[in-house]
Amino acid sequence: MASFGKQVIIADESISKLYAEPLASFAQCPLLTIPSGELSKTQERATELIHALLQLKVDRETTLVAVGGGMITDLVGFVASVYMRGIPLVLIPTTLLCMVDAAIGGKTAIDTPFGKNLIGTTYHPKAIVIDLDILKTLPETQWSHGLAEIWKLGLVYNPSLLSCDRLSLITPAIETKLQICAKDPMDQGIRRILNFGHTIAHALEACSNYEISHGEAVLVGCLVESHLSMSLGYLSQSEFTTIETLYRTLPFKLPKSYQRARLLEAMTHDKKSALGKSRFVLIDAIGHALPFDGHYCQEIASEKLTASLQWMEATCMS
Amino acid sequence: MASFGKQVIIADESISKLYAEPLASFAQCPLLTIPSGELSKTQERATELIHALLQLKVDRETTLVAVGGGMITDLVGFVASVYMRGIPLVLIPTTLLCMVDAAIGGKTAIDTPFGKNLIGTTYHPKAIVIDLDILKTLPETQWSHGLAEIWKLGLVYNPSLLSCDRLSLITPAIETKLQICAKDPMDQGIRRILNFGHTIAHALEACSNYEISHGEAVLVGCLVESHLSMSLGYLSQSEFTTIETLYRTLPFKLPKSYQRARLLEAMTHDKKSALGKSRFVLIDAIGHALPFDGHYCQEIASEKLTASLQWMEATCMS
């Protein structure tokens, strides 16, 4: 890490002993830890972190090194982007989901009581360090959560990613995400296809107060938004069946606290919403999202949405 | 305002009736007001504002219109830059200082308990609307505060701005600031000369809990940092006398709660600080700041700083 000058490491508490403490001891730099879980990705936590850095007299030449999953890279990325108008950032993702998705593309985010990721910046790290050896200690559920984002890339853009050969998917998944981001860095058009499954996923997470993980919510969201794509006549029945068969090989279910009315309300706070109405990315084939005149998302009739949610309730209940 | 689509106006309470209410009524859009004064430029206020916008279901196509002085354009600019990762922003400055300085150059800022402007982003508005008629209602003290930033531009870059012919200085002052910003948009080098007088000014404001305004603090800061430039042997005695004579035509004084130890501590939290030491922009002639190998700021010996602060205490006490 010496080439990045002075550093402060900020790590998820759960992997601190295994990865962050040895790193901080090697780099002889301060280590701050954050309690695990999406409930730490708040404005209050961001403020606490900023005050801790000010207390340490961290200056504009100090690099923040984020070690953890998507919660950590989103939160620390946000803090780095607003601390003294931006200081250098390095990301060391420790989950598959973060390696292939959260750490890639320069998005930072903080949750609000109104919904997930509603505060944030676009801010690129100086480096993203991906060490595949870290995955050797990854629990099985975390592999499923990572596949959720890899398969999503498969559904909207690159069908060759719809496989179960997990390790071999990592590099092509990162390349696919980078390709899409490069076409639309500021999220005004085609980059929105990365939000397939996420109108439902973010709302499921927020309305259950993050009872289920982002990966699990994305598995549900992609399956249900595929169902919606079929129900609206864009996606063929047979392609939908192919998708459903693949997805049912992984474990996922709705949060125990699920209520349809709360999900619908939470969906109106999605970042793709316009005039208070939620919008959806939709696919017309495996590997292709609909452009909708360059918006890459569309408002849909409420009875179609209700029908797909009823299907979800019937087939994904815990 | 119709060309900017949907809007929400956010205005300083003190000028809301005069300017913001008629504008909101014309544009038929919501109006939010913020209590006047630097003490409103906090993280808590930014969070409240973001929640109010979420409550209004403001989407990514809505423009925030900031109406007020530097506190408002800094605060609303910050909120616009982080709300859903950035929404369109229009600035309507209502003070001279804001027209020539705060609104120009894309800096946004929030204060912290550790110091002024320590949180922020670089985020450019879609438009800055400057209506000179607004200045007809400006109190006399506000003219002095505006001159503080105009004269600062004169001291570091464009000596023709060191005049008392206030109205005629506005356009050249804006052009001067834009020229400097264009050379270094991300504040890595020459743009730092805009911070002349500000190591002392920001610390004076923060350590007195914003008892004096930014403009008044900048008048004191520029005069004292000119004294420092002379005391260090960079600026001639005669040029310093020219500067002092001009500055003494305006009213300014130290905060009543001034204590040198608190000022020195507050200065270490300056954004130009490195390794916990404060740094200063210095001039070697009227209209020219020293480059210091491209850093445009320099750490200085503490006895020289103490001597200039003693001079300040002797000549600027209330």
mmCIF file with all atom_site columns, C-alpha atoms in Angstrom, chain A residues 1 80 88 91 96 160 163 172 187 216 228 254 266 284 287:
data_model
loop_
_atom_site.group_PDB
_atom_site.id
_atom_site.type_symbol
_atom_site.label_atom_id
_atom_site.label_alt_id
_atom_site.label_comp_id
_atom_site.label_asym_id
_atom_site.label_entity_id
_atom_site.label_seq_id
_atom_site.pdbx_PDB_ins_code
_atom_site.Cartn_x
_atom_site.Cartn_y
_atom_site.Cartn_z
_atom_site.occupancy
_atom_site.B_iso_or_equiv
_atom_site.pdbx_formal_charge
_atom_site.auth_seq_id
_atom_site.auth_comp_id
_atom_site.auth_asym_id
_atom_site.auth_atom_id
_atom_site.pdbx_PDB_model_num
ATOM 1  C CA . MET A 1 1   ? 0.000   0.000   0.000   1.00 0.00 ? 1   MET A CA 1
ATOM 2  C CA . ALA A 1 80  ? -14.229 9.735   0.537   1.00 0.00 ? 80  ALA A CA 1
ATOM 3  C CA . PRO A 1 88  ? -8.173  9.317   -2.635  1.00 0.00 ? 88  PRO A CA 1
ATOM 4  C CA . LEU A 1 91  ? -11.484 -0.512  -2.561  1.00 0.00 ? 91  LEU A CA 1
ATOM 5  C CA . LEU A 1 96  ? -18.250 -11.966 -4.635  1.00 0.00 ? 96  LEU A CA 1
ATOM 6  C CA . SER A 1 160 ? -22.904 -16.257 -21.503 1.00 0.00 ? 160 SER A CA 1
ATOM 7  C CA . SER A 1 163 ? -23.917 -20.308 -15.883 1.00 0.00 ? 163 SER A CA 1
ATOM 8  C CA . PRO A 1 172 ? -16.165 -11.671 -17.642 1.00 0.00 ? 172 PRO A CA 1
ATOM 9  C CA . ASP A 1 187 ? -26.472 6.811   -15.536 1.00 0.00 ? 187 ASP A CA 1
ATOM 10 C CA . GLU A 1 216 ? -31.212 -12.412 -2.158  1.00 0.00 ? 216 GLU A CA 1
ATOM 11 C CA . LEU A 1 228 ? -43.310 -8.980  -15.667 1.00 0.00 ? 228 LEU A CA 1
ATOM 12 C CA . LEU A 1 254 ? -39.409 -13.107 0.474   1.00 0.00 ? 254 LEU A CA 1
ATOM 13 C CA . ALA A 1 266 ? -41.360 1.711   -1.165  1.00 0.00 ? 266 ALA A CA 1
ATOM 14 C CA . ASP A 1 284 ? -37.398 -8.907  -24.499 1.00 0.00 ? 284 ASP A CA 1
ATOM 15 C CA . GLY A 1 287 ? -29.379 -10.971 -22.807 1.00 0.00 ? 287 GLY A CA 1
#
